Coordinates of C-alpha atoms in Angstrom, one line a residue:
M1 CA 148.5 94.0 91.9
T2 CA 146.2 94.5 88.9
I3 CA 144.2 91.7 87.3
T4 CA 142.8 92.3 83.9
T5 CA 140.3 90.2 81.9
T6 CA 138.3 90.7 78.8
G7 CA 134.9 89.3 78.4
T8 CA 133.4 87.6 75.3
P9 CA 130.2 89.5 74.6
P10 CA 128.2 88.8 71.5
T11 CA 129.1 90.9 68.5
T12 CA 125.8 92.6 68.1
N13 CA 127.2 96.1 67.9
P14 CA 128.9 97.0 64.6
I15 CA 132.5 98.2 64.6
P16 CA 133.2 97.9 68.3
T17 CA 136.1 100.1 69.4
Q18 CA 137.6 97.5 71.8
Q19 CA 136.7 94.5 73.9
P20 CA 135.1 95.3 77.3
S21 CA 137.3 94.5 80.2
I22 CA 137.5 94.3 84.0
E23 CA 140.5 95.3 86.0
V24 CA 140.9 94.4 89.7
E25 CA 142.8 97.3 91.4
G26 CA 142.3 96.3 95.0
P27 CA 145.1 94.4 96.9
I28 CA 145.1 90.7 96.3
R29 CA 145.4 89.1 99.7
E30 CA 145.4 85.5 100.9
R31 CA 142.8 83.4 99.0
Y32 CA 141.4 86.3 97.1
D33 CA 142.4 84.5 93.9
E34 CA 139.9 81.8 94.7
I35 CA 137.1 84.4 94.3
L36 CA 138.7 86.7 91.6
T37 CA 139.4 83.9 89.1
P38 CA 139.7 84.7 85.4
E39 CA 136.5 82.9 84.7
A40 CA 134.6 84.8 87.4
L41 CA 136.0 88.1 86.1
D42 CA 134.9 87.2 82.6
F43 CA 131.4 86.7 84.0
L44 CA 131.5 90.1 85.6
T45 CA 132.7 91.7 82.4
E46 CA 129.7 90.2 80.5
L47 CA 127.3 91.4 83.2
H48 CA 128.6 95.0 83.0
H49 CA 128.7 95.0 79.2
R50 CA 125.1 93.8 79.0
F51 CA 123.5 95.6 81.9
G52 CA 125.7 98.5 82.9
G53 CA 124.1 101.0 80.5
R54 CA 120.6 100.2 81.7
R55 CA 121.7 100.5 85.3
H56 CA 122.8 104.1 84.6
D57 CA 119.5 104.8 82.9
R58 CA 117.6 103.6 85.9
L59 CA 119.7 105.7 88.3
A60 CA 119.0 108.8 86.1
E61 CA 115.3 108.0 86.3
R62 CA 115.5 107.9 90.1
M63 CA 116.9 111.4 90.2
R64 CA 114.1 112.6 87.9
R65 CA 111.4 111.1 90.0
R66 CA 112.9 112.5 93.2
F67 CA 113.1 115.9 91.6
E68 CA 109.4 115.6 90.7
I69 CA 108.3 114.7 94.2
G70 CA 110.4 117.4 95.7
N71 CA 108.6 119.9 93.4
G72 CA 105.1 118.9 94.4
H73 CA 104.3 115.9 92.3
D74 CA 103.2 113.2 94.7
P75 CA 103.8 109.6 93.7
H76 CA 100.7 107.7 92.6
F77 CA 99.6 104.3 91.4
R78 CA 100.6 104.2 87.7
D79 CA 98.0 104.6 85.0
D80 CA 100.2 102.9 82.3
T81 CA 100.4 99.7 84.4
A82 CA 96.8 99.5 85.5
H83 CA 96.3 96.4 83.3
I84 CA 98.9 94.5 85.4
R85 CA 97.1 95.3 88.6
N86 CA 93.7 94.6 87.2
D87 CA 94.7 91.2 85.7
P88 CA 93.6 88.6 88.4
D89 CA 95.3 85.6 86.8
W90 CA 99.1 86.0 87.1
R91 CA 101.2 84.7 90.0
V92 CA 104.8 84.7 90.9
A93 CA 107.1 81.7 91.1
G94 CA 106.8 81.7 94.9
T95 CA 108.3 78.9 97.0
A96 CA 111.5 77.0 96.2
P97 CA 113.5 74.4 98.1
G98 CA 114.5 75.8 101.5
L99 CA 112.1 78.7 101.2
V100 CA 108.7 77.1 102.0
D101 CA 108.8 78.1 105.7
R102 CA 110.4 81.5 106.4
R103 CA 108.8 82.3 109.7
V104 CA 112.0 83.6 111.3
E105 CA 114.9 85.0 109.3
I106 CA 118.2 86.3 110.9
T107 CA 120.1 89.1 109.3
G108 CA 123.7 90.0 109.5
P109 CA 127.1 90.6 107.8
T110 CA 129.2 87.9 106.2
D111 CA 132.4 87.9 108.2
P112 CA 133.3 84.4 109.3
K113 CA 132.2 84.8 113.0
M114 CA 128.9 86.2 112.1
T115 CA 128.3 83.7 109.3
I116 CA 128.9 80.8 111.7
N117 CA 126.7 82.4 114.4
A118 CA 123.9 82.8 111.8
L119 CA 124.2 79.3 110.6
N120 CA 124.0 78.0 114.2
S121 CA 121.1 80.3 115.1
G122 CA 118.1 78.0 114.5
A123 CA 116.5 80.5 112.1
R124 CA 114.8 79.2 109.0
V125 CA 116.6 81.7 106.7
W126 CA 119.8 83.7 106.9
L127 CA 120.0 87.0 105.1
A128 CA 123.7 87.1 104.3
D129 CA 124.1 90.8 104.0
Q130 CA 126.6 92.5 101.8
E131 CA 124.6 95.7 101.9
D132 CA 123.4 97.8 104.9
A133 CA 124.9 95.5 107.5
T134 CA 128.3 95.5 105.8
S135 CA 130.8 98.3 105.6
P136 CA 132.0 97.9 102.0
T137 CA 135.7 97.8 102.6
W138 CA 137.6 95.7 100.1
R139 CA 138.3 93.1 102.8
N140 CA 134.7 92.8 103.7
V141 CA 133.6 92.5 100.1
I142 CA 136.0 89.7 99.1
E143 CA 136.4 88.0 102.4
G144 CA 132.6 88.0 102.8
Q145 CA 132.5 86.1 99.5
L146 CA 135.1 83.7 100.9
S147 CA 133.0 83.1 104.0
L148 CA 130.0 82.2 101.9
Y149 CA 132.1 80.1 99.6
D150 CA 133.4 78.0 102.5
A151 CA 130.1 77.9 104.4
I152 CA 128.2 76.6 101.3
R153 CA 130.8 73.8 101.1
G154 CA 130.6 72.9 104.8
R155 CA 134.2 73.9 105.6
L156 CA 134.0 77.3 107.3
E157 CA 135.8 77.7 110.6
Y158 CA 137.1 80.7 112.5
T159 CA 139.4 81.3 115.5
S160 CA 139.1 84.7 117.2
P161 CA 142.2 86.8 118.2
E162 CA 141.5 85.6 121.8
G163 CA 141.7 82.0 120.7
K164 CA 138.0 81.2 120.7
Q165 CA 137.0 78.7 118.0
Y166 CA 133.8 78.9 116.0
R167 CA 132.4 76.0 113.9
V168 CA 129.0 75.3 112.3
T169 CA 127.5 72.7 114.6
A170 CA 123.7 72.9 113.8
E171 CA 122.2 69.9 112.2
Q172 CA 119.9 72.0 110.2
T173 CA 121.3 75.4 109.0
P174 CA 119.2 78.3 107.6
T175 CA 118.7 78.7 103.9
I176 CA 121.1 81.4 102.7
V177 CA 119.6 84.4 100.9
M178 CA 122.3 86.8 99.9
R179 CA 121.7 90.6 99.7
P180 CA 124.0 92.4 97.2
R181 CA 124.5 96.1 97.3
G182 CA 121.9 98.4 95.7
W183 CA 122.0 99.6 92.1
H184 CA 123.4 103.0 93.3
L185 CA 126.6 101.7 94.9
I186 CA 129.9 101.2 93.1
E187 CA 132.9 99.0 93.7
E188 CA 136.0 101.2 93.2
H189 CA 138.4 98.4 93.5
I190 CA 137.2 96.8 90.3
R191 CA 137.1 98.9 87.1
F192 CA 135.1 98.2 84.0
T193 CA 136.1 99.5 80.6
D194 CA 133.3 99.5 78.0
R195 CA 133.6 99.2 74.2
T196 CA 134.1 102.9 73.7
G197 CA 137.0 102.9 76.0
R198 CA 135.2 104.6 78.9
R199 CA 136.7 103.4 82.2
M200 CA 134.5 103.5 85.3
A201 CA 134.0 101.9 88.8
A202 CA 132.2 98.6 88.7
S203 CA 128.6 98.2 89.9
G204 CA 128.5 97.0 93.5
S205 CA 125.3 95.1 92.7
L206 CA 126.8 93.2 89.8
V207 CA 130.1 92.5 91.6
D208 CA 128.3 91.1 94.7
F209 CA 125.7 89.1 92.7
G210 CA 128.1 88.0 90.0
L211 CA 130.9 86.6 92.2
Y212 CA 128.4 84.8 94.5
F213 CA 126.3 83.4 91.7
F214 CA 129.2 82.3 89.6
H215 CA 131.0 80.4 92.4
N216 CA 128.0 79.1 94.3
A217 CA 124.9 78.6 92.2
Q218 CA 125.5 75.0 91.3
A219 CA 126.8 74.1 94.7
L220 CA 123.7 75.5 96.3
I221 CA 121.5 73.5 93.9
D222 CA 123.5 70.4 94.6
S223 CA 122.9 70.9 98.4
G224 CA 119.1 71.1 97.9
T225 CA 118.5 74.8 97.9
G226 CA 119.4 77.3 95.2
P227 CA 120.8 80.8 94.5
Y228 CA 118.5 83.1 96.4
F229 CA 118.7 86.9 96.7
Y230 CA 117.3 89.8 98.6
L231 CA 117.1 92.9 96.3
P232 CA 117.6 96.3 98.1
K233 CA 116.7 99.9 97.4
I234 CA 114.6 99.1 94.2
E235 CA 112.4 102.1 93.2
S236 CA 110.5 101.0 90.2
A237 CA 109.2 98.0 88.2
E238 CA 111.9 98.9 85.5
E239 CA 114.6 98.3 88.1
A240 CA 113.0 95.0 89.0
K241 CA 112.9 94.1 85.3
L242 CA 116.7 94.8 85.1
W243 CA 117.3 92.4 87.8
D244 CA 115.1 89.8 86.2
D245 CA 117.1 90.1 83.0
V246 CA 120.3 89.7 84.9
F247 CA 119.0 86.5 86.5
T248 CA 117.8 85.1 83.1
F249 CA 121.1 85.8 81.4
S250 CA 123.1 84.4 84.4
E251 CA 121.1 81.2 84.4
Q252 CA 121.6 80.7 80.7
R253 CA 125.3 81.6 80.9
L254 CA 125.9 78.9 83.6
G255 CA 123.6 76.3 82.2
I256 CA 121.1 76.5 85.0
A257 CA 117.4 76.0 84.5
H258 CA 115.4 79.2 84.0
G259 CA 113.5 80.1 87.2
T260 CA 116.0 78.6 89.6
V261 CA 116.9 82.0 91.0
R262 CA 114.5 83.3 93.7
A263 CA 114.5 86.9 94.7
T264 CA 112.7 88.7 97.5
V265 CA 112.4 92.4 97.0
L266 CA 112.7 94.9 99.8
I267 CA 110.0 97.5 99.6
E268 CA 112.1 100.1 101.3
T269 CA 111.6 103.2 99.1
L270 CA 108.6 105.4 98.7
P271 CA 108.3 105.0 94.9
A272 CA 108.4 101.2 95.2
A273 CA 105.4 101.2 97.6
F274 CA 103.3 102.5 94.7
E275 CA 104.6 99.7 92.3
M276 CA 104.5 96.6 94.4
E277 CA 102.4 94.6 92.0
E278 CA 104.4 95.8 89.0
I279 CA 107.6 94.8 90.7
L280 CA 106.2 91.3 91.4
F281 CA 105.1 91.1 87.8
E282 CA 108.4 92.0 86.3
L283 CA 110.2 89.4 88.5
R284 CA 107.4 86.9 88.5
E285 CA 109.4 83.9 87.1
H286 CA 112.1 84.5 89.7
C287 CA 110.2 86.1 92.5
A288 CA 109.5 84.6 96.0
G289 CA 108.1 87.7 97.7
L290 CA 108.4 91.1 99.2
N291 CA 109.9 92.4 102.5
A292 CA 108.8 95.4 104.5
G293 CA 112.2 97.2 104.9
R294 CA 110.9 99.7 107.4
W295 CA 114.0 101.7 108.3
D296 CA 115.1 102.5 104.7
Y297 CA 111.4 103.2 103.9
I298 CA 111.3 105.9 106.6
F299 CA 114.5 107.3 105.3
S300 CA 113.2 107.3 101.7
I301 CA 110.1 109.3 102.8
I302 CA 112.3 111.9 104.6
K303 CA 114.6 112.1 101.6
N304 CA 111.8 112.6 99.1
Y305 CA 109.7 115.1 101.2
R306 CA 112.6 116.8 103.0
G307 CA 111.7 120.2 101.4
R308 CA 108.0 120.0 101.1
G309 CA 106.9 121.8 104.2
A310 CA 105.9 121.2 107.8
R311 CA 103.2 118.6 107.2
F312 CA 105.9 116.2 105.9
V313 CA 108.2 116.6 108.9
L314 CA 108.4 113.5 111.1
P315 CA 109.0 113.7 114.9
D316 CA 111.7 111.9 116.9
R317 CA 112.8 108.7 115.3
S318 CA 111.5 106.7 118.3
E319 CA 108.0 108.0 117.6
V320 CA 107.9 106.7 114.0
T321 CA 106.6 103.3 114.9
M322 CA 105.0 100.6 112.8
T323 CA 101.6 101.5 114.2
V324 CA 101.5 105.1 112.9
P325 CA 98.9 105.3 110.1
F326 CA 101.2 105.7 107.1
M327 CA 103.4 102.7 108.2
R328 CA 100.3 100.6 108.8
A329 CA 99.0 101.5 105.3
Y330 CA 102.3 100.5 103.7
T331 CA 102.6 97.1 105.5
E332 CA 99.0 96.1 105.0
L333 CA 99.2 96.9 101.3
L334 CA 102.3 94.8 101.1
V335 CA 100.6 91.8 102.7
K336 CA 97.6 92.1 100.5
T337 CA 99.6 92.5 97.3
C338 CA 101.9 89.6 98.1
H339 CA 99.2 87.1 98.9
K340 CA 97.1 88.1 95.9
R341 CA 100.0 87.0 93.7
G342 CA 101.2 83.9 95.6
A343 CA 104.2 85.7 97.1
F344 CA 105.7 85.7 100.6
A345 CA 105.2 88.8 102.7
I346 CA 108.2 89.1 105.1
G347 CA 108.1 91.5 108.0
G348 CA 110.8 93.9 109.0
M349 CA 113.5 94.1 111.7
S350 CA 112.8 95.5 115.1
A351 CA 115.9 97.4 116.2
F352 CA 115.7 96.3 119.9
I353 CA 118.4 93.7 120.8
P354 CA 119.1 91.9 124.1
N355 CA 122.1 92.6 126.3
R356 CA 123.4 89.5 128.0
R357 CA 125.0 91.6 130.7
D358 CA 121.8 93.4 131.6
P359 CA 118.7 91.2 132.3
E360 CA 116.4 94.2 132.4
V361 CA 117.4 95.5 129.0
T362 CA 117.0 91.9 127.6
A363 CA 113.5 91.6 129.1
Q364 CA 112.4 94.9 127.6
A365 CA 113.8 93.9 124.2
L366 CA 112.1 90.5 124.2
E367 CA 108.8 92.2 125.2
K368 CA 109.0 94.8 122.4
V369 CA 110.1 92.3 119.8
A370 CA 107.3 89.9 120.8
A371 CA 104.7 92.7 120.4
D372 CA 106.2 93.6 117.0
K373 CA 106.1 90.1 115.7
N374 CA 102.6 89.4 117.2
R375 CA 101.3 92.4 115.1
E376 CA 103.1 91.1 112.0
A377 CA 101.8 87.6 112.3
G378 CA 98.3 88.8 113.0
D379 CA 98.4 91.1 109.9
G380 CA 99.2 88.1 107.7
F381 CA 103.0 88.2 107.3
D382 CA 104.6 84.8 106.5
G383 CA 107.8 85.5 108.4
T384 CA 109.9 88.2 109.9
W385 CA 113.5 89.4 110.6
V386 CA 115.5 89.4 113.7
A387 CA 119.1 90.8 114.2
H388 CA 120.2 88.6 117.1
P389 CA 120.0 84.8 117.8
D390 CA 118.5 85.4 121.2
L391 CA 115.5 87.0 119.7
I392 CA 114.6 84.0 117.5
P393 CA 112.5 82.1 120.2
A394 CA 110.4 85.2 120.9
A395 CA 109.8 85.9 117.2
Q396 CA 109.1 82.2 116.4
A397 CA 106.6 81.8 119.2
E398 CA 104.4 84.6 117.8
F399 CA 104.5 83.1 114.3
D400 CA 104.0 79.6 115.6
A401 CA 100.9 80.8 117.4
V402 CA 99.4 81.9 114.2
L403 CA 100.8 79.5 111.7
G404 CA 100.8 76.3 113.8
E405 CA 101.9 73.5 111.5
R406 CA 101.3 75.5 108.3
P407 CA 104.6 76.7 106.7
N408 CA 103.1 80.1 105.7
Q409 CA 99.8 81.9 105.4
I410 CA 100.0 82.9 101.7
D411 CA 96.4 81.6 101.3
R412 CA 95.2 84.4 103.7
Q413 CA 93.8 87.1 101.4
R414 CA 93.5 90.6 102.8
D415 CA 90.3 91.6 101.0
D416 CA 89.5 93.8 103.9
V417 CA 92.4 96.1 103.0
H418 CA 91.8 99.1 100.8
I419 CA 94.7 101.5 100.6
E420 CA 94.5 104.8 98.7
A421 CA 97.6 106.7 97.5
G422 CA 97.0 109.5 100.0
Q423 CA 97.3 107.1 103.0
L424 CA 100.9 106.2 102.0
I425 CA 102.0 109.8 102.3
D426 CA 99.9 111.0 105.2
L427 CA 102.7 111.6 107.6
R428 CA 100.8 113.2 110.4
I429 CA 101.7 111.6 113.7
G430 CA 101.0 114.4 116.2
R431 CA 104.2 114.0 118.3
P432 CA 106.9 116.7 118.9
I433 CA 110.5 116.9 118.1
T434 CA 112.4 116.8 121.4
E435 CA 115.9 117.9 122.4
A436 CA 116.6 114.2 123.3
G437 CA 115.5 113.2 119.8
V438 CA 117.9 115.7 118.2
Q439 CA 120.7 114.7 120.5
G440 CA 120.1 111.0 119.9
N441 CA 120.2 111.4 116.1
V442 CA 123.6 113.3 116.3
S443 CA 125.1 110.8 118.8
V444 CA 123.9 107.7 117.0
G445 CA 124.9 109.1 113.6
I446 CA 128.4 109.9 114.6
R447 CA 129.0 106.7 116.6
Y448 CA 127.6 104.5 113.8
I449 CA 129.7 106.3 111.1
E450 CA 132.8 105.9 113.2
A451 CA 132.3 102.1 113.4
W452 CA 131.4 102.0 109.6
L453 CA 134.7 103.7 108.8
R454 CA 136.5 101.0 110.7
G455 CA 134.7 98.3 108.7
Y456 CA 131.7 97.5 110.9
G457 CA 128.3 97.7 109.2
A458 CA 126.0 96.5 112.0
V459 CA 126.6 98.1 115.4
A460 CA 124.9 97.8 118.8
I461 CA 124.4 101.3 120.1
D462 CA 122.3 102.1 123.2
N463 CA 120.7 98.6 123.1
L464 CA 119.5 99.1 119.5
M465 CA 121.0 97.5 116.4
E466 CA 122.0 100.2 114.0
D467 CA 123.0 99.9 110.4
A468 CA 123.3 102.2 107.4
A469 CA 119.5 102.5 107.1
T470 CA 119.0 103.8 110.7
A471 CA 122.0 106.1 110.4
E472 CA 120.4 107.5 107.2
I473 CA 117.3 108.3 109.2
S474 CA 119.3 110.1 111.9
R475 CA 121.2 112.4 109.6
S476 CA 118.3 113.1 107.2
Q477 CA 116.1 114.1 110.0
I478 CA 118.7 116.6 111.2
W479 CA 119.0 118.0 107.7
Q480 CA 115.2 118.3 107.4
W481 CA 114.6 119.8 110.8
I482 CA 117.2 122.5 110.1
H483 CA 115.9 123.4 106.7
Q484 CA 112.3 123.4 107.8
D485 CA 113.1 125.7 110.8
R486 CA 111.9 123.2 113.4
V487 CA 111.8 124.0 117.1
T488 CA 112.0 121.4 119.8
A489 CA 109.2 120.9 122.4
E490 CA 111.5 122.5 124.9
G491 CA 111.8 125.6 122.7
T492 CA 115.2 125.1 121.2
A493 CA 115.5 126.2 117.5
I494 CA 117.2 123.4 115.5
T495 CA 119.9 125.2 113.6
K496 CA 123.3 124.4 112.2
E497 CA 124.9 126.1 115.2
Y498 CA 122.9 124.0 117.6
V499 CA 123.8 120.8 115.9
E500 CA 127.5 121.8 115.8
E501 CA 127.3 122.2 119.6
L502 CA 125.9 118.7 119.8
I503 CA 128.6 117.3 117.6
D504 CA 131.2 118.8 119.9
E505 CA 129.4 117.3 122.9
V506 CA 129.5 113.8 121.3
L507 CA 133.2 114.1 120.5
S508 CA 134.0 115.2 124.1
S509 CA 131.9 112.4 125.7
V510 CA 132.8 109.3 123.7
A511 CA 135.6 107.0 124.9
R512 CA 138.5 107.6 122.5
F513 CA 140.9 104.9 121.6
D514 CA 143.9 104.3 119.4
G515 CA 142.8 104.1 115.8
D516 CA 139.3 105.5 116.4
R517 CA 137.7 107.5 113.6
F518 CA 135.5 109.8 115.6
D519 CA 137.0 113.0 114.0
D520 CA 136.4 111.6 110.5
A521 CA 132.9 110.5 111.5
A522 CA 132.0 113.9 112.7
D523 CA 133.3 115.4 109.4
V524 CA 131.1 112.9 107.5
F525 CA 128.1 113.7 109.6
R526 CA 128.5 117.4 109.0
E527 CA 128.8 116.8 105.3
V528 CA 125.6 114.8 105.1
S529 CA 123.4 116.7 107.6
L530 CA 124.6 120.3 107.6
R531 CA 125.4 121.1 104.0
E532 CA 122.9 123.0 101.8
E533 CA 122.9 120.2 99.3
F534 CA 121.3 116.9 100.5
P535 CA 123.5 113.9 99.5
A536 CA 121.2 111.0 98.4
F537 CA 123.1 108.5 100.5
L538 CA 125.6 109.1 103.2
T539 CA 127.6 106.0 102.3
Q540 CA 128.5 107.1 98.8
G541 CA 130.8 110.0 99.5
A542 CA 132.2 108.4 102.7
Y543 CA 133.0 105.3 100.7
S544 CA 134.9 107.0 98.0
R545 CA 136.8 109.2 100.5
S546 CA 137.6 106.7 103.2
L547 CA 137.2 103.1 102.2
V548 CA 138.9 102.8 98.9
E549 CA 142.4 101.4 99.0
K550 CA 145.0 100.7 96.4
D551 CA 147.6 97.9 96.2

């Protein structure tokens, strides 16, 4: 079934060829028409007409900057925006209803079961994730919107195939902060035709944001909170400005007061770490804060420096902790920058998760998470992420010990922090690459991709929570180790042939089942880790090849 709608953009361009339009090409299943209404699609059409061209410009600029870094031009603090950093007077919008105390935030996908579990979790905020924790199947994209639509209206229920019933029972539910897909991702099931007649896949960012905002902004305001967002994968102040303009137009379009939207930006790319203040400035009328997106940040460093020589090669993923110098520099700069401008600094997600069937694993996870959150609270963060409800008490205890009755510690200025550009790219850790590290990356990468191809975006593997970001680290490390001729501590050369042997070992050792996608996952892993060309994101090619369906 195809749904077509034409928008009503202003007639600012002379002699337009045709009216821009949106077509829905994905199957229309039960209740999808409640989300894909003509009015909502008109709104998507306008968003794409007004902002689609600028999105493409920003993506082209990303490629240019990545090329520069790869050819020896290290990122630096920008000279042309020094006046923004040197102006002591400006501040961001900051807190908003439901966002004053953010000491523990739970993250997770938006399927009905996970939505209900998050709302019952006792966290202060729920990051409703349409990005790295969601495999962007058509079902997940639209049915995730339906879950949020029902949850916001207090009517979400779910019965599992085994007959277990799930309902929201918490007296106080977390504030919802929705994370749309990043600027680089597309939605193949919705096609946009511009005024020149060019037909292209819609922007995943604009689809996720637009449908959620159109249907829920006013309902959220009426409930006492508002339309709040996490913004992923941003690489520059100009990308932040694009989002700010999307927010301003959307508020005007729906008759909502300017500044109602609040955005928290994930600093999870290397270029963004050099533009934190500029990003806050461009979003200042809609900005609540920044988050230290640790896993994607590590991936971004590997991606940008993958061909720059031995001193930019990281050891086993498990050795790249938050206490190594370049990660300490990044997080301390983030806290200082946020508090200087009245913004929240939100910590990242520890990958350790409990196992209710294994008390020893659970005890270790709680100990490691507590240590991680103790460090963040002591550094000045105002809150943190967890990936599992059982981790909330441990994380909250560490922030309670520092915050007490205060809702945050934005007033704590980190004048003791002085970070130079070189500290952010000093990747020396002094630890080796081991055979176990190589084997782990191959195993985790294939097992995660297999689940992702079946529609699961957040997966527990070896007692760690894996999502697209951690899978990116695994495959990009393999690519870099091969191309930088690395040798393990045990003396094994990391070659394509060696990795192929490990892929075969994984395929022979995993438990196979009807409908599994391990063979496809191995093919994807080969494509993103063994080819000469380095794909910018593993999810892009895998999405177009494996997740796109037609009616």
